[in-house]
Every structure is written in structure tokens, then in C-alpha cells.
Amino acid sequence: MEGTNEYQAPLPRRSVPTDGRLWFGVLGGAIAWLLHLVLSYLIAEFGCVSGWGEHHWMGLSLVAWLGLAVSVSMVASAVVANGIATRNQKGFSKDVDSETSSDGERFMARSGVLANRFFIVIIIVQSIPFVFYLQGC
Amino acid sequence: MSEPSRNVEPSSTPDAELQQFNATWASPRGFPGWLSEVNNRPLGIRFMLTALAFFLIGGILALLMRIQLAVSENTFLGPDLYNQLFTMHGSTMMYLFSVPFLEGLALYILPLLIGSRDVAFPRLTALGYWTYLFGGILFYISFFVGEVPDAGWFAYTPLSSSKYSGLGLDFWALGLSLVEVSGIVAAVEIVVTILKLRAPGMTLARMPIFVWTILAAGLMSLFAFTTLLVATLLLELDRTGGTKFFDADFGGNNLLWQHLFWFFGHPEVYIIFLPATGIISMVVGTFARRLLGYTYITVAILVTAFVSFGLWMHHMYTTGLPELSLGFFAAASLMIALASGVQIFAWIATLWGRRPALRPPLMFVLGFIFIFVLGGMTGVMVAVVPFDWQVHDTYFIVAHFHYVLIGGAVFPIFAGMYYWIPKFTGRMMLPKLGHLNFWLSFVGFNMTFFPMHIMGFFGMPRRVYTYLPILELDGYNLFATIGAFVFAAGTLLFLLDILLSFWWGAPARNDPWGGDTLEWTTSSPPPSYGFLVPPVVRSRHPRWEAETLDCPPSASIEAANQRATQALDGRPTEWRGTLVTHAVNATPQAIHYLPGPSYQPLFVAIGLVVALVSVLLKVHLVILVGVAIMAIALGRWLSPKPDLVKRLRESDMADRAGLPILTTGSRSVAWCGMVTFLSILAMSLVALVYAYFYIRLYSPQWPPAGVSEPSRLMFTLSYGLLVVSAPALMWANRSFNRGYENQIQFSMTCVLLLAAAFLATNVYAVIDYGVSINESAYGSLFGLLSVYPWLLVVVGALLLINAQTRAWSEFRDTQGHMAMQMQVTSLYWYATVAAAVVIFGTLILSP
């Protein structure tokens, strides 16, 4: 084959995020929401049926403790993802060279910021029911 | 071969070569040719026409129901027939019309929108169509044999069990299984096409909104339809195989069906709704000559796709689930309205201050916004648990979901048809008929469904064939029935408009609406290859602006794009080919070979139908005939002809474009297809493991009384053998990469021997355990989860044998087709081993 034409991206400069950071910035909030949903569902359905709602510690049921722990950790994860997405976006805005980043990547970084903010709000709203069921199910 | 219509693009390719190019892309002639067609455009049209036929049938069923309900205590339909009609109406509209129609539209228009010549796996498109057609026919044969399904489109157990429902439910489950296969293969097709076959320069930031929505819907379909396929498999096994998954007397659980069904059912609404919103964005953008909030809209689409999987329980508020779980599913249900709201506001802002021409596509968009906002608001109302408890199973819910589904799907489909039919047929539709259709549909729809909100508040129950005069709802119902006929008149007018446009419609220009996307650069109708010269995209609106100035491509990217597209100008001439690009940046990566006409998809679908009909008729030996037909057809499908591989290797296209034709890894379309397929397998496993733990949760004793624990030693040994095969295959891959012929053969033989040893020991261990699938839900789950890795291993072993046989002669092909086959086979095998480990953990290790 006469000289390859496949476009090889040059090594990224420091301001441009790596692929892993870029994708975490895009999907981090969504994954945190997904984990929150799955774990909250498991705690509520499996925990309540298994009687975890009857076990209490410091005035709260085990179900409530678990639910609140999952909620706090998943909000924190989504906030971290949003921080990374914001840094990604800033990194791309400094990089004006289209050799090292495409508008596809810039778009991903910006979408990540918007999506993560949305998912933070959803996780917080979905956590509210745990506050109303601190004693049981 | 029929000659495809010529494209309008200027080409520098000599005429003789262009003729050969046209001949390569021409559709095969005659009825046999019709059966072997694999091109996306004729198949997309077939999907849409078949779906429209089912839409008409479903509509007639609805009218019959409305006649029955026009007055109280009517005897036009009896209760049994009414049950059958509402089951068939719902099933037809949800499974046979909405999704397949949008799939057909996507398959037709997608390659044109992204600048590709066809979809990624043309034979898969054909398989999708045949399974859909046969599934729909199987569904409706139930009418002719007098065994019509009557348990609703949701088929709740135990009503749908063999105890309460006859053969009709088998028609429902098996016909539906075929349609689900169609939905899944279309989803694979759509996802891989969008990620890998976009025109150079069409980065993620430049994809048309409709493409974003069908990408989201495709990804959702992979998971949602797979869950439904698992659920219907369990239901059919209960009905015909005597298993006990949903039989509470034997430890099964009826709510499991609802969980699995609604895990599909709720996303299904968004699988329909999201592409419909994509149509709206396209029409609004074109008519307003701008689209505000592109990034917000795409984020809203993706958030909606994600969150829609977290709402399934809001269909189950009245089933006695823990209140805590109802709480956070209610929260998610309320939140998804925000994402939909973002889109609505973006459209309104786009139209604000503009004076777009009120042509039929835009009129249906405006109708959609009005109707869907009302449906969305009632959706927020029913997301509130106490409100839902009051109106559940009343006509308020019927009104709500028709506002969402007709407003959210049928009106956008009408808008899309008026918008794109000139491109499909080359003829403009008749504007006066379009206006009349809109007003009849809009008025008729609201006459039919708005009163149902009030009827629901007054307590009129749904799914009941009549109501008492004392409810004083005769007037509302008669009004709704008249409205239904007005709506139906609008639909008939639409069909008449399509027919008449062939005679009286003005010839359509290439871009009759002044649209911004690539499909408008082709002739109307477009040729079967779409683009003679693959386009290079430099802006989000390629028809409106030459390039986006804030991020112009670098000189080296531009040069790579130009070289690739020039190389494909009217070429390759002897085989069908299109460009593969990077999933994010759309830089050229390879040239993708697209297969031509083939009968194999038809034979695979026939094999599947033979197997399923044998289940229906309980002639179980014939299942083997169906499986054999499928296996032979699949074998021929997956084995490339040696002369084809040779021709591709010797083609000068690679040199011209500077791109490989046969490639590996994420550049390879086959690799992406396999990853997508594995995500389907992963979802099916998740659904089965969930079923296991869900049933176990509500069982007082596990395993049930009288059933011993399985032998840990025997099963550990058996699954251990399979686990060891993974490093053996890694060794084979390393040997292949280094070109060590003997080591390849030895290590692959080791993998096959380990697979055989796993099968032998595992089958023995299960038989030795002696648990019956017919005596308890535990036994049913144990049996099914044991068989699952057997099937994966048998298929994997066949793939391995195929690869090993080819490796005898092609072990030096470390960059080409053989390397791709090794990679794809290995991916599959590692996934099989991972699945077996999960099953071992579930059945043997879980406490």
C-alpha cells in the first residue's frame, strides 16, 4: 500500500485531556446515576423485603443508612465527573490547534458539563425519598 | 439488474468505470431478486410500507372498539372479542407499527444523512426485515385459526399463563420474539453505522439531530428489546415447557414478569419518542433556517435515553412494592420531564420571531408540540404516586398515553413523511390534501382522546368492553367515537395523498425545502449508492455553510479527507464499498466492503420461523429442522468466499485511498458489530441473573424443600476448565501475531478440548444434580442458567473451528481478514468465559 492515509492524531499537549479523562467527563455523571438507581433499588426492594428496615443504628434504619451512603457517594462521584468535564472544557478552550483536538472532542467536553449537572440534580432529587423513610421502608 | 438512477454529483471517473459502478450497485431484478435485496433504501421502504399496513389494521381494530364503546351496554362486540381486539390493537401499534416504521425511516435516510453509501451490515438489514414480516404474519395468523391473543399488549402473568390463556398467547409470544429479533438487529445496524460510517469531517458535533436520536434509540433498543426477548422466552417456556418462572404455586413470581416487561416497556416509549423528536428538530431547523440549542438538545436526548431505564416501576405503583422504592422512581419520573422540556423550549425558541411557511410538515410539528405538551403534563401527574393510585386502570391513563404516543410519534411521523417523501419518490405531495389531513387528524385526535381524561376522572375503567348507563358517560363516549372516525379520515387522506402524488405531484427538486443536511445533496429519489463521491463535511449545516469558522480542520486532516473521498469517486467498481471513519472525529480509517444481494438472510429467517412454529404446534423434532436451516444459512453467511478475500486484498483501492480494506480493532466494522452483539448477550445475562435473585428473594427456602445443594466440587471443576480456556486462547492469539503456525494449531486445539471437557462435565454435573425444571422455580432457573453457557460454548466452538481451519493456510495474515476473524472470535470467547463465571457465581457460590 502506497503510504497510509489514515489520520494519525499528534500526541496531545498538556491542556488537552486524555481519552480516559474525556470519556469520564462525559459519562461519569450518567454512570453515577445508574449506580445510584441500581443500588437504591436493591436496597429498597431487596433490603426492605429482607428486613433491613427493622435493624436500627443511631436512630436510623439500616436501609436508610445504606440509602444515604449510596446517595452521598454517588452525588460526590457525579460532582467529581463534572469537575473533570469542566477542566476538559477549559483545556480545549486553551487549545486552538485543530491538529490536537477536533470539534468532536470539544463538543464531548461541553456535553459532559451539561449532562453531569443534570445527573447531579437527578441523583439529589432521587435521594429525597430516603429522608422520608429514615425509620423503615 | 435494474439500473439505479444516476446521481447529480460531478465525477472524474471514466464513463466505462461508472457504468460498472452502477451495475455493482444495481438492485437484482424480478421476484428472486426481490427476495435477495440487501440495499438499505428498498428495504427501508419495505419496512415503512409493512408498518403502515399494520398501522391501518391496528387503526381498524381501534375503530371497532370505539363503535363498541359509543353507547353504554352495547353488544356490538362481546367481552371476549373486545379483549382480543384491544390486545391486538395495542400489540400492533407498539410492536408492529411504531418501532418498525421508525427503523425503516432510519435505515433509509440514515446513510444519506451521514454521507455513507449503505448501512454497516446490509444482510442484517434484510434479516431484520424478514423476521419482522414473518413475526407480524405469525401474529395475525392467530385470527385465522381462531386463537387470538387476549391478555393485553403487556401480557401480564398469570393471565397470560397456559392456565388462563389459550394458544393465542403462543402466537403473541412467538410472533413477538421474531419482531424483537428484528428490533435488535436493526439496533446493531444503526449503532455501528452511525459510529463508523459517517462522512469524513462529520464529527460528533456535526451530526444531524435525527442521527443523535436514532443513535440513542438504537442503544436503548439493544438493552430494552433484549430484556423483552428474555421475558417472552421465560413466558413461553412456562407455557409450553412446563417451567415455573411465573407460577406462584411453585415458587415463581408474577411480579417478575412486570419488572422485566416494564424494563422494556418504559424505554420502548422513548425508543419511539426520541426518533420522533429527531424528526421534529430536522423539520423545525429547516423551516426556521436555524436550530437553537444544538448541544442542549443532544444532551437532553442522551439524558432521556439513560433516565428512561430508571422509570420502569412507575407502571407498577399499585402492585404493593415498598413505598421507599416508589418514592425514588417517582422522583426519576418527574425529572425526565425536564429533559423533554429542554427540547420543547429549544424548538419554541427556534421558531420564535421567525415566519416559517405553514406547510404540512411544520403544521404537524406544531400539532405535535400542542398534543405532546398536554401528554407530558398528564405524565407528570401520573408520576405522583397517590394520583396514580386514583386513576390507575381508568381512561385517564388511556388518554395520557395516546397523547404521548400519537402526539409523540404519529404526528412527527406524518411531519417526517411530508418532509422526506419528495426525497423518496421524487414527487411533491399535494399541499391541499396535507392541510386537510392535518386539520382532520388534529381535531379528530383531540375529539377522541381529550374526553377520556374526564371519563377517567369519573371512574370509567379501561380494558372493559362496556360501561353502565348510570355513569352518564354515553355523551363523552359517542363524541370520542365520532372523533376517532374523523382522525381515521385524516389518515386515509394521507395515504391517498401519497398515491395521488405519483400522478399529480410536482417533480421534487433535490432540496425542495432548502434543508441543511446531506440527503438534500442527492437526487430525488437518490441512487442506491447514495453518494457517487463521498462528501466531506466541514460544518453542522453542510448545505447552508461551507465550513464552521471557529474550528476549521487542519491541513493534514483536510488532505486525508480529500484523498479518501477522491479515491472513492465512482469506485470501487467491482464490489460495493464505503468509507469507515473514527467514531468521534470522523477522520478516515478504512474502506468497508459491503456485501451484495444474498438469500442467506431470508433462509435464516425461514429457519427461525420453522423452529418457532414447531414450538407452537408442539412438534418438537421439527425444531431441529429449523435450527439446521438457520445453521447452514449462517455458516454460508459468515464464511467469506476465498476469491472475495483475494479480490479485496488485490484491489487497488487501498493504494488509491491510502487506507486499509481489511482491518482490525476499533477501526474494523466487524469488531464494532461484535462488541455491540456482546452487549446484547450481557443484557440477556443480567436479566436472567436478576430473575434468579428476584425469585430467590421472595422464596422462603432456597433451594426449596426436598432439593439438595448442587455439588460445589463438580461444578467448580467444570467451570474451571472453561476458565482455563481463556489463557489458552490468549496464547493462540500471541502465536498468531508472531506467525507461529504449529503453536496456533496446538493452542486452539487446547481451547477446543477444554470447551468439550467443560460441556461434558457440566452436562454430567447438571444431570447428576437431578433438579427438575418442572417442579420448582428454582429448578427452572437452575436449568436455564446452566443451558445458557452451553449454547454460548457450542456457538463459540464453531467459530473457533472455523478460525482454526482458516489459520492452516492464512496464519501469516496478521493484519487482514484472518486477523479480524481471530480478534472477533476471541472477543466472543472471552465474553463466553466471563458469562460462565457470572453464572457459576450465581448458581454455585452465592450464599
Short mmCIF file of C-alpha atoms in Angstrom, two decimals, chain B residues 480-744:
data_model
loop_
_atom_site.label_atom_id
_atom_site.label_comp_id
_atom_site.label_asym_id
_atom_site.label_seq_id
_atom_site.Cartn_x
_atom_site.Cartn_y
_atom_site.Cartn_z
CA ALA B 480 -64.87 10.21 21.20
CA THR B 481 -66.12 7.66 18.69
CA ILE B 482 -67.04 10.35 16.18
CA GLY B 483 -63.58 11.86 16.73
CA ALA B 484 -61.93 8.51 16.03
CA PHE B 485 -63.60 8.35 12.63
CA VAL B 486 -62.55 11.93 11.85
CA PHE B 487 -58.96 11.01 12.77
CA ALA B 488 -59.18 7.89 10.58
CA ALA B 489 -60.38 10.03 7.67
CA GLY B 490 -57.23 12.13 8.06
CA THR B 491 -55.04 9.05 7.90
CA LEU B 492 -56.80 7.77 4.78
CA LEU B 493 -56.31 11.17 3.20
CA PHE B 494 -52.58 10.88 3.90
CA LEU B 495 -52.41 7.54 2.08
CA LEU B 496 -54.48 8.97 -0.77
CA ASP B 497 -52.07 11.91 -0.93
CA ILE B 498 -49.10 9.58 -1.37
CA LEU B 499 -50.86 7.70 -4.17
CA LEU B 500 -52.10 10.81 -5.97
CA SER B 501 -48.70 12.48 -5.72
CA PHE B 502 -47.32 9.86 -8.13
CA TRP B 503 -49.67 11.22 -10.80
CA TRP B 504 -50.30 14.84 -9.88
CA GLY B 505 -47.44 15.72 -7.58
CA ALA B 506 -44.95 18.24 -8.93
CA PRO B 507 -41.49 16.77 -9.57
CA ALA B 508 -39.39 17.26 -6.45
CA ARG B 509 -36.14 19.18 -6.69
CA ASN B 510 -33.12 17.77 -4.90
CA ASP B 511 -33.75 20.11 -1.98
CA PRO B 512 -37.42 21.15 -2.06
CA TRP B 513 -37.43 22.61 1.47
CA GLY B 514 -33.99 24.27 1.44
CA GLY B 515 -32.75 21.82 4.08
CA ASP B 516 -29.28 21.89 5.58
CA THR B 517 -28.33 18.20 5.68
CA LEU B 518 -26.60 15.87 3.25
CA GLU B 519 -29.62 13.92 2.00
CA TRP B 520 -30.68 17.03 0.09
CA THR B 521 -27.48 16.95 -1.97
CA THR B 522 -28.56 13.73 -3.69
CA SER B 523 -31.10 13.33 -6.47
CA SER B 524 -34.78 12.71 -5.67
CA PRO B 525 -35.11 9.73 -5.43
CA PRO B 526 -31.49 9.01 -4.56
CA PRO B 527 -29.49 6.27 -6.31
CA SER B 528 -28.96 3.01 -4.44
CA TYR B 529 -25.40 4.03 -3.54
CA GLY B 530 -26.47 7.43 -2.24
CA PHE B 531 -23.25 9.30 -2.99
CA LEU B 532 -21.11 8.78 -6.05
CA VAL B 533 -18.39 10.86 -4.38
CA PRO B 534 -18.42 10.58 -0.58
CA PRO B 535 -18.97 14.07 0.80
CA VAL B 536 -16.57 15.90 3.15
CA VAL B 537 -18.38 17.72 5.95
CA ARG B 538 -17.00 20.98 7.32
CA SER B 539 -19.99 22.34 9.19
CA ARG B 540 -23.09 21.32 11.11
CA HIS B 541 -25.20 22.59 8.23
CA PRO B 542 -23.33 21.38 5.13
CA ARG B 543 -25.96 22.76 2.71
CA TRP B 544 -26.08 26.18 4.31
CA GLU B 545 -22.49 26.99 5.10
CA ALA B 546 -19.23 25.79 3.59
CA GLU B 547 -17.46 25.42 6.92
CA THR B 548 -17.60 26.32 10.57
CA LEU B 549 -15.06 29.03 11.11
CA ASP B 550 -14.42 28.55 14.82
CA CYS B 551 -12.80 25.16 14.34
CA PRO B 552 -11.64 24.64 10.75
CA PRO B 553 -9.93 21.31 10.02
CA SER B 554 -6.15 21.31 9.89
CA ALA B 555 -4.40 20.98 6.54
CA SER B 556 -3.36 17.38 7.24
CA ILE B 557 -6.91 16.30 8.17
CA GLU B 558 -8.29 18.06 5.11
CA ALA B 559 -5.71 16.33 2.90
CA ALA B 560 -6.56 12.91 4.37
CA ASN B 561 -10.27 13.56 3.83
CA GLN B 562 -9.75 14.70 0.25
CA ARG B 563 -7.56 11.76 -0.68
CA ALA B 564 -10.05 9.28 0.74
CA THR B 565 -13.10 10.77 -0.96
CA GLN B 566 -11.36 11.21 -4.29
CA ALA B 567 -10.29 7.59 -4.21
CA LEU B 568 -13.92 6.55 -3.73
CA ASP B 569 -15.21 8.78 -6.54
CA GLY B 570 -17.29 6.25 -8.50
CA ARG B 571 -15.23 3.41 -7.04
CA PRO B 572 -14.72 0.62 -6.18
CA THR B 573 -16.34 -0.67 -9.32
CA GLU B 574 -16.30 -4.44 -8.74
CA TRP B 575 -17.65 -4.53 -5.20
CA ARG B 576 -19.70 -2.27 -3.00
CA GLY B 577 -17.56 -0.15 -0.70
CA THR B 578 -17.87 2.83 1.62
CA LEU B 579 -15.60 4.79 3.96
CA VAL B 580 -15.02 3.94 7.62
CA THR B 581 -14.22 6.88 9.88
CA HIS B 582 -13.27 7.50 13.50
CA ALA B 583 -16.25 7.36 15.89
CA VAL B 584 -15.59 10.78 17.45
CA ASN B 585 -13.55 12.79 14.96
CA ALA B 586 -14.74 11.22 11.69
CA THR B 587 -11.24 11.05 10.21
CA PRO B 588 -10.87 8.33 7.52
CA GLN B 589 -9.78 4.93 8.86
CA ALA B 590 -10.55 2.24 6.29
CA ILE B 591 -12.66 1.19 3.33
CA HIS B 592 -15.53 -1.10 4.27
CA TYR B 593 -16.64 -3.93 1.99
CA LEU B 594 -20.45 -4.12 1.72
CA PRO B 595 -21.93 -7.43 0.58
CA GLY B 596 -24.32 -7.51 -2.39
CA PRO B 597 -27.63 -9.35 -2.83
CA SER B 598 -27.94 -12.53 -0.78
CA TYR B 599 -30.58 -15.15 0.06
CA GLN B 600 -28.94 -16.09 3.35
CA PRO B 601 -30.90 -13.57 5.49
CA LEU B 602 -34.15 -14.96 4.11
CA PHE B 603 -33.07 -18.54 4.88
CA VAL B 604 -32.01 -17.63 8.42
CA ALA B 605 -35.40 -16.02 8.99
CA ILE B 606 -37.18 -19.06 7.50
CA GLY B 607 -35.19 -21.36 9.80
CA LEU B 608 -36.20 -19.25 12.77
CA VAL B 609 -39.86 -19.32 11.73
CA VAL B 610 -39.79 -23.11 11.24
CA ALA B 611 -38.31 -23.54 14.73
CA LEU B 612 -40.84 -21.22 16.38
CA VAL B 613 -43.85 -22.63 14.54
CA SER B 614 -42.71 -26.11 15.64
CA VAL B 615 -42.85 -24.87 19.22
CA LEU B 616 -46.33 -23.51 18.55
CA LEU B 617 -47.56 -26.75 17.05
CA LYS B 618 -45.68 -28.79 19.66
CA VAL B 619 -43.85 -30.87 17.03
CA HIS B 620 -40.56 -30.54 18.80
CA LEU B 621 -38.45 -32.63 16.43
CA VAL B 622 -39.11 -30.13 13.63
CA ILE B 623 -37.34 -27.51 15.75
CA LEU B 624 -34.14 -29.27 14.74
CA VAL B 625 -35.02 -28.77 11.07
CA GLY B 626 -35.41 -25.04 11.69
CA VAL B 627 -32.15 -24.90 13.61
CA ALA B 628 -30.39 -26.81 10.81
CA ILE B 629 -31.69 -24.38 8.15
CA MET B 630 -30.51 -21.48 10.27
CA ALA B 631 -27.12 -23.05 10.96
CA ILE B 632 -26.43 -23.79 7.28
CA ALA B 633 -27.51 -20.31 6.18
CA LEU B 634 -25.49 -18.64 8.95
CA GLY B 635 -22.48 -20.77 8.10
CA ARG B 636 -22.63 -19.64 4.47
CA TRP B 637 -23.28 -16.07 5.56
CA LEU B 638 -20.27 -15.92 7.89
CA SER B 639 -17.80 -17.75 5.65
CA PRO B 640 -16.33 -15.36 3.13
CA LYS B 641 -15.71 -16.73 -0.35
CA PRO B 642 -11.94 -17.22 -0.81
CA ASP B 643 -11.98 -15.38 -4.15
CA LEU B 644 -13.65 -12.40 -2.49
CA VAL B 645 -10.93 -12.10 0.16
CA LYS B 646 -8.33 -12.41 -2.62
CA ARG B 647 -10.07 -9.73 -4.71
CA LEU B 648 -10.20 -7.36 -1.75
CA ARG B 649 -6.53 -7.98 -1.00
CA GLU B 650 -5.58 -7.30 -4.59
CA SER B 651 -7.82 -4.26 -5.02
CA ASP B 652 -6.05 -1.00 -5.86
CA MET B 653 -8.47 0.92 -3.64
CA ALA B 654 -6.17 0.63 -0.64
CA ASP B 655 -3.36 2.32 -2.54
CA ARG B 656 -5.58 4.99 -4.01
CA ALA B 657 -7.13 5.98 -0.67
CA GLY B 658 -4.11 5.15 1.47
CA LEU B 659 -6.50 3.21 3.70
CA PRO B 660 -6.75 -0.49 4.55
CA ILE B 661 -9.73 -2.52 3.30
CA LEU B 662 -9.41 -5.44 5.69
CA THR B 663 -8.56 -4.18 9.14
CA THR B 664 -8.74 -4.97 12.85
CA GLY B 665 -9.63 -3.45 16.22
CA SER B 666 -11.91 -0.48 16.67
CA ARG B 667 -11.25 0.54 13.03
CA SER B 668 -12.99 -2.64 11.91
CA VAL B 669 -16.76 -2.53 11.49
CA ALA B 670 -16.92 -6.27 12.30
CA TRP B 671 -15.17 -5.63 15.62
CA CYS B 672 -17.68 -2.90 16.48
CA GLY B 673 -20.50 -5.24 15.47
CA MET B 674 -19.19 -7.94 17.78
CA VAL B 675 -18.89 -5.51 20.71
CA THR B 676 -22.49 -4.45 20.12
CA PHE B 677 -23.60 -8.07 19.91
CA LEU B 678 -21.79 -8.85 23.16
CA SER B 679 -23.63 -6.03 24.89
CA ILE B 680 -26.86 -7.83 23.91
CA LEU B 681 -25.56 -11.06 25.43
CA ALA B 682 -24.53 -9.17 28.57
CA MET B 683 -28.01 -7.69 28.92
CA SER B 684 -29.66 -11.09 28.48
CA LEU B 685 -27.42 -12.46 31.24
CA VAL B 686 -28.22 -9.53 33.54
CA ALA B 687 -31.95 -10.17 33.00
CA LEU B 688 -31.59 -13.89 33.82
CA VAL B 689 -29.43 -13.28 36.89
CA TYR B 690 -31.89 -10.63 38.06
CA ALA B 691 -34.73 -13.16 37.61
CA TYR B 692 -32.78 -15.67 39.72
CA PHE B 693 -32.20 -13.30 42.63
CA TYR B 694 -35.66 -11.76 42.44
CA ILE B 695 -37.40 -15.13 42.71
CA ARG B 696 -34.97 -16.19 45.39
CA LEU B 697 -35.72 -13.02 47.42
CA TYR B 698 -39.37 -13.93 47.78
CA SER B 699 -38.80 -17.66 48.36
CA PRO B 700 -38.98 -18.80 51.96
CA GLN B 701 -36.41 -21.54 51.36
CA TRP B 702 -33.65 -21.76 48.76
CA PRO B 703 -33.24 -24.37 47.30
CA PRO B 704 -36.84 -25.40 48.06
CA ALA B 705 -37.66 -28.22 50.44
CA GLY B 706 -36.62 -31.61 49.09
CA VAL B 707 -33.93 -30.22 46.77
CA SER B 708 -30.30 -30.59 47.84
CA GLU B 709 -27.49 -28.08 47.25
CA PRO B 710 -25.56 -28.57 43.98
CA SER B 711 -22.15 -30.22 44.21
CA ARG B 712 -19.64 -27.39 44.53
CA LEU B 713 -16.67 -29.59 43.70
CA MET B 714 -18.09 -30.92 40.45
CA PHE B 715 -19.29 -27.53 39.19
CA THR B 716 -16.07 -25.78 40.24
CA LEU B 717 -14.06 -28.32 38.28
CA SER B 718 -16.32 -27.96 35.26
CA TYR B 719 -16.41 -24.15 35.14
CA GLY B 720 -12.68 -24.13 35.96
CA LEU B 721 -11.96 -25.97 32.70
CA LEU B 722 -13.72 -23.26 30.75
CA VAL B 723 -11.88 -20.51 32.60
CA VAL B 724 -8.55 -22.14 31.69
CA SER B 725 -9.51 -21.95 28.01
CA ALA B 726 -9.21 -18.13 28.14
CA PRO B 727 -5.43 -18.04 28.70
CA ALA B 728 -5.08 -20.84 26.13
CA LEU B 729 -6.82 -18.61 23.59
CA MET B 730 -4.58 -15.70 24.58
CA TRP B 731 -1.64 -17.96 23.81
CA ALA B 732 -3.18 -18.76 20.43
CA ASN B 733 -3.52 -15.06 19.68
CA ARG B 734 0.07 -14.37 20.67
CA SER B 735 1.21 -17.23 18.46
CA PHE B 736 -0.89 -15.88 15.60
CA ASN B 737 0.56 -12.39 15.94
CA ARG B 738 4.06 -13.87 15.79
CA GLY B 739 3.20 -16.21 12.91
CA TYR B 740 3.97 -19.45 14.80
CA GLU B 741 1.92 -21.90 12.75
CA ASN B 742 2.25 -25.01 14.92
CA GLN B 743 1.67 -23.15 18.16
CA ILE B 744 -1.54 -21.65 16.75
#
